[in-house]
XYZ file of C-alpha atoms in Angstrom:
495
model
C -22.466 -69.836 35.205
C -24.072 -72.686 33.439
C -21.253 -74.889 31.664
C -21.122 -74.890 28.035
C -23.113 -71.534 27.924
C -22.542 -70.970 24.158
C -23.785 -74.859 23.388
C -26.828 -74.415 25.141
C -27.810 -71.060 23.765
C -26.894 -72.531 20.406
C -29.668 -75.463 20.894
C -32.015 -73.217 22.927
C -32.476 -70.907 19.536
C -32.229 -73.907 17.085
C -30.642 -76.999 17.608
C -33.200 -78.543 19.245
C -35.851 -78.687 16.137
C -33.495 -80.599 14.698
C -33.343 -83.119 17.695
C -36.592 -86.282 17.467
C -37.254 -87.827 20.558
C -40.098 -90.218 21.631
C -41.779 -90.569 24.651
C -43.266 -93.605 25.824
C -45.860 -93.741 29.061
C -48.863 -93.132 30.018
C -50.994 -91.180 28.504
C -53.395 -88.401 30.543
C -55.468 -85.282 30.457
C -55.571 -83.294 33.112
C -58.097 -80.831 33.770
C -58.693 -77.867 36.325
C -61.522 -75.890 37.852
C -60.846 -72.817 39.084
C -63.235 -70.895 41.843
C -63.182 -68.894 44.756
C -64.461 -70.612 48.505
C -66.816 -68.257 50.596
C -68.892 -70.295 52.450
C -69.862 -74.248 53.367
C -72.176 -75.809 52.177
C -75.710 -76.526 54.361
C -75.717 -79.674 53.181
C -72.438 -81.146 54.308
C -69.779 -80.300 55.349
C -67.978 -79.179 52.491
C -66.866 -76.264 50.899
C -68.743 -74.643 48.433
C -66.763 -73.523 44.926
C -68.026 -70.424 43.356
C -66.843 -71.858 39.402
C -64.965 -69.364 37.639
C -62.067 -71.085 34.873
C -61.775 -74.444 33.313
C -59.116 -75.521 31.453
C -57.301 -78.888 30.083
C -53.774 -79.423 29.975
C -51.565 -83.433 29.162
C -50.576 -84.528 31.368
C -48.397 -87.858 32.341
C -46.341 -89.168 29.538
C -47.947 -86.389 27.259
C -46.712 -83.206 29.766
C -42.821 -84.746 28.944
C -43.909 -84.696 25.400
C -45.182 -81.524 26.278
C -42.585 -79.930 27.983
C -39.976 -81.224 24.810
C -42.200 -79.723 21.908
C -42.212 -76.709 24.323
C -38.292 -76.846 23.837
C -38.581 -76.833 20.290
C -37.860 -80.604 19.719
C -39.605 -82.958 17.235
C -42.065 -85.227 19.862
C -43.326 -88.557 19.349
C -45.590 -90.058 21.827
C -46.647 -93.324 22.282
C -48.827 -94.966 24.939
C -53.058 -95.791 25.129
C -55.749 -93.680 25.108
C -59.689 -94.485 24.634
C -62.130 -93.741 22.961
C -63.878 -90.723 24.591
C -64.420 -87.194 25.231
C -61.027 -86.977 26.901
C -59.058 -88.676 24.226
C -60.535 -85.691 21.807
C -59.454 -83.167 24.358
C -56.043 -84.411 24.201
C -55.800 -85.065 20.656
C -56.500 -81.026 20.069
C -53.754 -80.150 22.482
C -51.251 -82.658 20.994
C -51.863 -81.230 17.415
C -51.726 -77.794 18.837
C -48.256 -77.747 19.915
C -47.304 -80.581 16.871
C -46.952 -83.405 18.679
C -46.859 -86.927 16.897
C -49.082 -89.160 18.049
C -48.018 -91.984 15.675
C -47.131 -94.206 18.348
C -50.687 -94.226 20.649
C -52.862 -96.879 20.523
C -56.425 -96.662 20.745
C -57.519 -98.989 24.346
C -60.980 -100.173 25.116
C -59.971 -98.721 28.308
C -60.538 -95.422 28.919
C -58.512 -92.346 29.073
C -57.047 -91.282 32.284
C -57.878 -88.269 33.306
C -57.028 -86.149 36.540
C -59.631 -83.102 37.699
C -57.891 -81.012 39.961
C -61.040 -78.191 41.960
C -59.106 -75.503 43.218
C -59.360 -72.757 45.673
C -57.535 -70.061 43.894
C -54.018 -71.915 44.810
C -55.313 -74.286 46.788
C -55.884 -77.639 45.458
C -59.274 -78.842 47.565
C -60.542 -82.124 45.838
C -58.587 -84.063 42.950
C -60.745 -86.972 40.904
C -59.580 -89.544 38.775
C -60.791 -91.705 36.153
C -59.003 -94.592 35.263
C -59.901 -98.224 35.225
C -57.888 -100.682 37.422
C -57.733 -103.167 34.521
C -54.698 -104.424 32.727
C -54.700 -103.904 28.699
C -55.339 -106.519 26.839
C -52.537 -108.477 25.870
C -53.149 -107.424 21.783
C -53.101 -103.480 22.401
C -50.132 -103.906 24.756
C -48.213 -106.050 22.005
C -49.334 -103.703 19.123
C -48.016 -100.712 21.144
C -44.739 -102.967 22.003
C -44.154 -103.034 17.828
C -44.716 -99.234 17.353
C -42.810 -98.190 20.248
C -39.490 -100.572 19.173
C -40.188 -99.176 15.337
C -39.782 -95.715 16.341
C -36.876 -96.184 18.497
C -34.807 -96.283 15.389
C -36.155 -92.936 14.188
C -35.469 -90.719 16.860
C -32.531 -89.179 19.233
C -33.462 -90.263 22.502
C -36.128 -91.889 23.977
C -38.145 -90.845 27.603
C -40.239 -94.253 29.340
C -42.282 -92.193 31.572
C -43.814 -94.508 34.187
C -46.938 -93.338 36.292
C -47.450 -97.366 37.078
C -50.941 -97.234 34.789
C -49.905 -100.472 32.750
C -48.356 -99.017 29.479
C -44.675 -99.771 30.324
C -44.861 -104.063 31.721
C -41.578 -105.405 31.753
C -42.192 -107.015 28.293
C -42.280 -103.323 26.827
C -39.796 -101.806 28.520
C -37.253 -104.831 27.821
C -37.815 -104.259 24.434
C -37.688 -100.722 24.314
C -34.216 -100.490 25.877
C -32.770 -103.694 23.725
C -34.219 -101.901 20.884
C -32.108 -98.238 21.841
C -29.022 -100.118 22.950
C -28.837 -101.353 19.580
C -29.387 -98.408 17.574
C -27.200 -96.011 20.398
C -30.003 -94.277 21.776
C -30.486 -92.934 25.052
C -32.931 -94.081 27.297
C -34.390 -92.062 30.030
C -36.576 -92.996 32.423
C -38.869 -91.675 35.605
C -40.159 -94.448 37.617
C -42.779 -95.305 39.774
C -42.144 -98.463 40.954
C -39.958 -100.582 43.501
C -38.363 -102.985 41.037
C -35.837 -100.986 38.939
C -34.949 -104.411 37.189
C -37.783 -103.539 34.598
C -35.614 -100.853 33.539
C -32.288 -102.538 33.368
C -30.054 -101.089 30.812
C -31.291 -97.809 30.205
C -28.775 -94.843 30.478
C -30.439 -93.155 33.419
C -33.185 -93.214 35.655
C -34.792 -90.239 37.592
C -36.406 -91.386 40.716
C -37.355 -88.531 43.291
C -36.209 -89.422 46.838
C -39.277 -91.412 48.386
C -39.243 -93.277 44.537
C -35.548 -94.191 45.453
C -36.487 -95.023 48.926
C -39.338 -97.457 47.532
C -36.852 -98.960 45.626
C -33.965 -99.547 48.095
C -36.044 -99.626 51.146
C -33.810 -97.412 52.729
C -35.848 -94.188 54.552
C -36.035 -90.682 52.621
C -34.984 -88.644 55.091
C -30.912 -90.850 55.563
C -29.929 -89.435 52.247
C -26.619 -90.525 52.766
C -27.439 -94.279 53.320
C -29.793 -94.061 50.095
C -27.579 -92.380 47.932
C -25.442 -95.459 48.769
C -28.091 -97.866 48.207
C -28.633 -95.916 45.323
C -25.519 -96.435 43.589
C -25.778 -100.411 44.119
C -28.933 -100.164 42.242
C -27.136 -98.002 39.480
C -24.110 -101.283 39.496
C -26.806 -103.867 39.121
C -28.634 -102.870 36.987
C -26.251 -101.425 34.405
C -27.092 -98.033 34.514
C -25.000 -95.437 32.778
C -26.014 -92.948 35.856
C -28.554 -92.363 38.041
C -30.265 -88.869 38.829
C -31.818 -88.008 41.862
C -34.211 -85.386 41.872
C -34.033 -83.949 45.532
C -37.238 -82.137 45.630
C -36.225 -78.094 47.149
C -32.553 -79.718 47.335
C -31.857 -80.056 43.910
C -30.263 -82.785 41.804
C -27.637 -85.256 42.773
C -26.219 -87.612 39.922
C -24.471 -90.686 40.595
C -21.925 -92.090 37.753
C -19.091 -93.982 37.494
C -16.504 -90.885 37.242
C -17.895 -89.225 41.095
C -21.547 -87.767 42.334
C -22.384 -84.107 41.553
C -24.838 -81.873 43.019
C -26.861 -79.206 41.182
C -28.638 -76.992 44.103
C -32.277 -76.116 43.859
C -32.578 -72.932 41.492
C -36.273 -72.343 42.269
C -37.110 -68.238 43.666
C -40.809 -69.606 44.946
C -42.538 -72.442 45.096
C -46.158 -72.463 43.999
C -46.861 -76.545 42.356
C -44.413 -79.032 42.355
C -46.664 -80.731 40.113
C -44.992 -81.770 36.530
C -41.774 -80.531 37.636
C -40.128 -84.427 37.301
C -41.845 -84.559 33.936
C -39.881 -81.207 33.059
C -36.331 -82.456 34.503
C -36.737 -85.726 32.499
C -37.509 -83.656 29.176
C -35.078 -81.385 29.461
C -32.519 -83.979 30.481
C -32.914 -86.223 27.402
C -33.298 -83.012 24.875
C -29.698 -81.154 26.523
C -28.199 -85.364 26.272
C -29.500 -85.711 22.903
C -27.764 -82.640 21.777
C -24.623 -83.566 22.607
C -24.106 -82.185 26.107
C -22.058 -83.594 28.604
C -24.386 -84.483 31.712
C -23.163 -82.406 34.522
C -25.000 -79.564 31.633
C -27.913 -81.526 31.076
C -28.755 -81.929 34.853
C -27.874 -78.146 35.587
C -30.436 -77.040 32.452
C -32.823 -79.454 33.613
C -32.524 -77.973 37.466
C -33.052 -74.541 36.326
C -36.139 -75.570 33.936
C -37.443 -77.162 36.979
C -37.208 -74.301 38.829
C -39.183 -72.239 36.769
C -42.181 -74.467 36.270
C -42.665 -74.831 40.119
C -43.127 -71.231 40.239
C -45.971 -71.890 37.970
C -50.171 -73.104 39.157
C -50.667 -76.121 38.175
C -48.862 -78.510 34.890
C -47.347 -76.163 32.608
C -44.829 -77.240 30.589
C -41.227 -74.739 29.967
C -40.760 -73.137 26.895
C -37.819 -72.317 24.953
C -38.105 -68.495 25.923
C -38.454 -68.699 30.205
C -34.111 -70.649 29.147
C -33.356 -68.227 27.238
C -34.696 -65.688 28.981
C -32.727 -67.132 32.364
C -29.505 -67.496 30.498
C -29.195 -64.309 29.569
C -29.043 -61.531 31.782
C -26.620 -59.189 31.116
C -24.790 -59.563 34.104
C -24.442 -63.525 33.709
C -23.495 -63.947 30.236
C -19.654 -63.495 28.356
C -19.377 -61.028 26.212
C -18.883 -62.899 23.116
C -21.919 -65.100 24.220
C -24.103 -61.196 23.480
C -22.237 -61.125 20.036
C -24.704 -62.071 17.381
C -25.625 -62.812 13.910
C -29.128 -61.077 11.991
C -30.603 -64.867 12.761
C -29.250 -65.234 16.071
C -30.515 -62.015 17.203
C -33.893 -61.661 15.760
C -34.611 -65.683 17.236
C -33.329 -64.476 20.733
C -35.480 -60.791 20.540
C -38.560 -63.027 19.953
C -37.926 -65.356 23.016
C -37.436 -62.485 25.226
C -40.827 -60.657 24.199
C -42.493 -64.178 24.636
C -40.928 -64.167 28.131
C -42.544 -60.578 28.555
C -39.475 -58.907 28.289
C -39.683 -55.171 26.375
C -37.386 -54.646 24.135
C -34.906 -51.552 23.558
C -33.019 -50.860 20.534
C -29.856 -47.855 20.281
C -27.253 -47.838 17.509
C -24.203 -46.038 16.676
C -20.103 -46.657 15.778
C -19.250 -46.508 19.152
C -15.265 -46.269 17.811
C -13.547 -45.129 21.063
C -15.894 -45.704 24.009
C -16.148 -42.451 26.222
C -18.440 -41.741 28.973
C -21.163 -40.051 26.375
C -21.345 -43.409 25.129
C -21.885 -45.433 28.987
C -24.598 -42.366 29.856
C -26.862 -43.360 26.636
C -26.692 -46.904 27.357
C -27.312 -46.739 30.727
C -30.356 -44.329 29.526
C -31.575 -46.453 26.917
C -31.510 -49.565 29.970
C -34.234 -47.305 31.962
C -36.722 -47.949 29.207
C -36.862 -51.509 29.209
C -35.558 -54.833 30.625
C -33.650 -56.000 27.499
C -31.348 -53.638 25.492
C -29.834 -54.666 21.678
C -27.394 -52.352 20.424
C -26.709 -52.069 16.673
C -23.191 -51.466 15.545
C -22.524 -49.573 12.601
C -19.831 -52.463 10.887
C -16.257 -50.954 9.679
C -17.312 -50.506 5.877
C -20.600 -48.099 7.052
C -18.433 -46.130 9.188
C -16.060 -45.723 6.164
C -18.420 -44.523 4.426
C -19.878 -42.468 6.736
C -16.940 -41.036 8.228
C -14.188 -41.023 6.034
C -11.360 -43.827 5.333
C -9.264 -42.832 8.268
C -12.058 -43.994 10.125
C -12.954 -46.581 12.012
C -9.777 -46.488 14.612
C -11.035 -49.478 16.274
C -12.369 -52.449 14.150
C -15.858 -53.758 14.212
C -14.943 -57.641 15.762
C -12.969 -55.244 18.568
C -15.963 -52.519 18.973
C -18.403 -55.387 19.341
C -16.190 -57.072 22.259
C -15.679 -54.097 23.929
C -19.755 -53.096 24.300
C -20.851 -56.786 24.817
C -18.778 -56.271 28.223
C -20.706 -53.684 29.278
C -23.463 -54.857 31.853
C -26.115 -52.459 30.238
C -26.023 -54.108 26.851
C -27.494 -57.494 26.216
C -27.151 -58.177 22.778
C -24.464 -56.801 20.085
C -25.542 -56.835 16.434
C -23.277 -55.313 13.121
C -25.042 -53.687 10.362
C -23.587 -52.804 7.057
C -25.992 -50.680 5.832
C -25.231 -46.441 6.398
C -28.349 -47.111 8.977
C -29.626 -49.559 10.945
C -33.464 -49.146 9.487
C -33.375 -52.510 8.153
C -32.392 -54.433 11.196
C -34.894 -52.262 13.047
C -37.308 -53.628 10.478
C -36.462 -56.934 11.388
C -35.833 -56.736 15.129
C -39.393 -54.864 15.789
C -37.718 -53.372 18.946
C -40.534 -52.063 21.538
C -38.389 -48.774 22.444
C -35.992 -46.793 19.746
C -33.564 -44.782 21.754
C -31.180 -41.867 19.998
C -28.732 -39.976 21.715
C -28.383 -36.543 20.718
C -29.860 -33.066 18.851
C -32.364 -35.485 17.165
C -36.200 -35.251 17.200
C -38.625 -38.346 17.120
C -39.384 -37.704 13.160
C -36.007 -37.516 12.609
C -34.816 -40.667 13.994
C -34.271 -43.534 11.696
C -37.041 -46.363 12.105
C -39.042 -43.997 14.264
C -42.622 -44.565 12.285
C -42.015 -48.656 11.952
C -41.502 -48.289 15.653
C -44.493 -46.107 16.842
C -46.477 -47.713 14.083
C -46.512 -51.131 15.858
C -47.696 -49.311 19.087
C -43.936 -48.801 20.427
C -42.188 -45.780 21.264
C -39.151 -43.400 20.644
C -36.896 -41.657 23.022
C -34.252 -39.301 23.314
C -31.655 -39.091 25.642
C -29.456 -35.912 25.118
C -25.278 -35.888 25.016
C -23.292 -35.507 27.067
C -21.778 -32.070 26.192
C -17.583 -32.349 25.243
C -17.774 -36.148 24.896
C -17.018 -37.319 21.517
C -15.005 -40.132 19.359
C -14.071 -36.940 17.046
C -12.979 -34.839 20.165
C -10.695 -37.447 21.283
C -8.830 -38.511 17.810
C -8.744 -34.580 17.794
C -6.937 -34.203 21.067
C -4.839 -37.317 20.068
C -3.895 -36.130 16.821
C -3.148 -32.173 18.019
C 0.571 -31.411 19.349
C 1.079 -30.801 22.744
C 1.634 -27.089 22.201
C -1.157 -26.470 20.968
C -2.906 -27.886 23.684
C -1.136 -25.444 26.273
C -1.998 -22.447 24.423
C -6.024 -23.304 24.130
């Protein structure tokens, strides 16, 4: 169980658009061609790719930024770019998924860019352009004063170093002063073997042969460099240090004890952009106000679901909340929600390709009836929202002896059950409105009911979903039960 379940959920479906956080590296686009290998080539030999996709995606500094506008957080990115087709590539994707771009500065360099040929999985030839110049001194000073200007404006702040010349020492000194001063995080993933240039920041996020670079002390004696580690983390006045472990996990080194968070990946298919997805993640869950052992475990599960992914692909808000809450792994007052909450966590699951089931009812004193229809309604679909009738609709419906059991107690009681993933009051006499707003892919009805009799059956079917009905359970009822509670004894012996 992830720690601090309900505060993560709670930025997952919200908190993090309220959250700015900048990013500072270097910029890059990187592009793929797809194809299929069936024969080499007569003229050398190489293989011959039969072209079949192309596609562009940021990467470097702009997949972090990429991976926290994917988490729903206001992005600012600052770092070089040039003045070419590449730079226009990038500048469609950044607007695409709202990313500011205040803080780039156009180079008379040119744009990096990384072309990945691939054999259906198999990356075969990679090509880069980028020139092996240093910036001139202007750009890299102008970029210095729109970096430290922005600090001020946002939450946390992400130096994401691929060693391309945005981040000297001059800028990165600054940067850090600048977020020390205004109590800012500062996150950053390295690449190279002087962690001085970085001194003062709250965390950095080598991966083990970064750390080994830096210490000199092998990859493979983790024990020695975890040690060496933790000097590094003393002099240079690091807050903590996190070490991404590759299919180990993370360890974290901080003044108050090391933790580990194991390796939550199923299967492995790129490993590519899964750093610049820990780092994101890391500064978005620290910038909300999580305590770190929560940010590292969020950021090791996000990790593990972009290396089951081809290529850089940033995580989304949905593949979290879609991992957080299975039925089986969640507290039952975590599936207790509002009209809001509900409807924003029904939209993440359908992005995650989830379908979507909806049943209602009062539910007053659970009885096996009740289990079998859930239980039904689960066979339809991977995700199942129940709507409960709230105690003044039942009133209504039912009479004012009735509910028996109150609405905050009925809604416990089902969010326990393992079949039901979200619990949802209604005060209406039926639930047609929050079906309205809910746009469930599968009504379910228990009982004598046909489809054109069940409530929110034509907004259902109309939207190409579907209605079904599971029958009772014959002599199972809430009114059969306050019956037999309410009869004396004697009469039960004669019937």
């Amino acid at each position: 169980m992830l720690p601090e379940l309900h505060s993560v959920l709670e930025l997952l479906e919200h908190g993090f658009g309220e959250l700015k956080i900048l990013v500072v590296g270097d910029i890059m686009l990187d592009r793929y061609i797809l194809g299929e290998v069936e024969r080499i080539s007569p003229e050398a030999p190489v293989p011959v790719l039969r072209h079949a996709q192309r596609y562009e995606r940021p990467g470097g500094a702009a997949n972090v930024a990429m991976n926290l506008a994917g988490l729903g957080c206001q992005t600012l990115l600052a770092g070089f770019w040039g003045a070419d087709a590449e730079q226009g590539e990038l500048v469609k994707l950044l607007e695409a998924a709202k990313i500011d771009t205040v803080g780039v500065v156009s180079s008379s360099l040119p744009t990096i860019s990384k072309t990945r040929i691939m054999a259906k999985t198999q990356q075969i030839l990679r090509l880069d352009i980028e020139s092996r110049d240093k910036a001139p001194m202007a750009e890299s000073e102008r970029l210095e004063a729109r970096a430290v200007e922005l600090v001020t404006k946002v939450h946390a702040v992400i130096l994401s170093d691929y060693a391309k010349g945005v981040l000297t020492d001059k800028v990165c000194e600054a940067i850090i002063r600048a977020a020390r001063m205004a109590g800012v995080p500062v996150l950053v993933d390295p690449k190279t073997k002087d962690f001085s240039k970085y001194s003062g920041a709250t965390t950095v996020c080598p991966n083990l042969n970064e750390l080994s670079l830096a210490t000199g002390v092998p990859a493979h004696q983790t024990a020695e460099l975890l040690a060496a580690a933790r000097v590094q983390m003393t002099e240079h006045d690091f807050k903590f240090l996190t070490v991404t472990m590759s299919e180990k996990g993370i360890t974290v080194l901080g003044p108050e004890g090391d933790f580990h968070s194991p390796a939550r990946a199923r299967e492995v298919y790129d490993v590519s952009g899964a750093g610049d997805t820990v780092i994101a993640v890391l500064a978005a869950a620290l910038a909300g106000g999580l305590q770190t052992r929560t940010a590292v475990e969020l950021a090791n599960l996000a990790a593990g679901i972009v290396v089951g992914k081809v290529g850089t692909v940033p995580i989304a808000q949905h593949e979290l909340i879609s991992a957080l809450t299975p039925s089986s792994g969640i507290t039952s007052g975590e599936k207790i929600l509002d009209w809001e909450r509900v409807q924003r966590r029904v939209t993440e699951w359908r992005a995650a390709g989830e379908t979507v089931v909806f049943t209602n009812g009062c539910f007053d004193l659970l009885h096996v009836g009740h289990i079998t229809l859930l239980e039904e309604c689960r066979r339809f679909g991977s995700k199942l929202v129940l709507g409960l009738n709230a105690d003044a609709s039942i009133c209504r419906l039912k009479g004012p002896s009735r509910p028996i059991v109150g609405e905050r107690e009925r809604a416990r009681v089902m969010a326990a059950l393992a079949s039901v993933d979200a619990v949802v009051l209604f005060e209406e006499d039926t639930p047609l409105e929050l079906i309205q707003v809910l746009k469930p892919d599968v009504l379910v009805k228990g009982g004598d009911y046909s489809i054109e009799t069940v409530v929110g059956h034509e907004d259902v079917i109309g939207r190409g979903g579907r209605v079904e009905i599971v029958p009772i359970v014959e002599g199972f009822s809430t009114t059969n039960i306050v019956r037999k509670l309410t009869t004396p004894a004697e009469e039960h012996q004669t019937t």
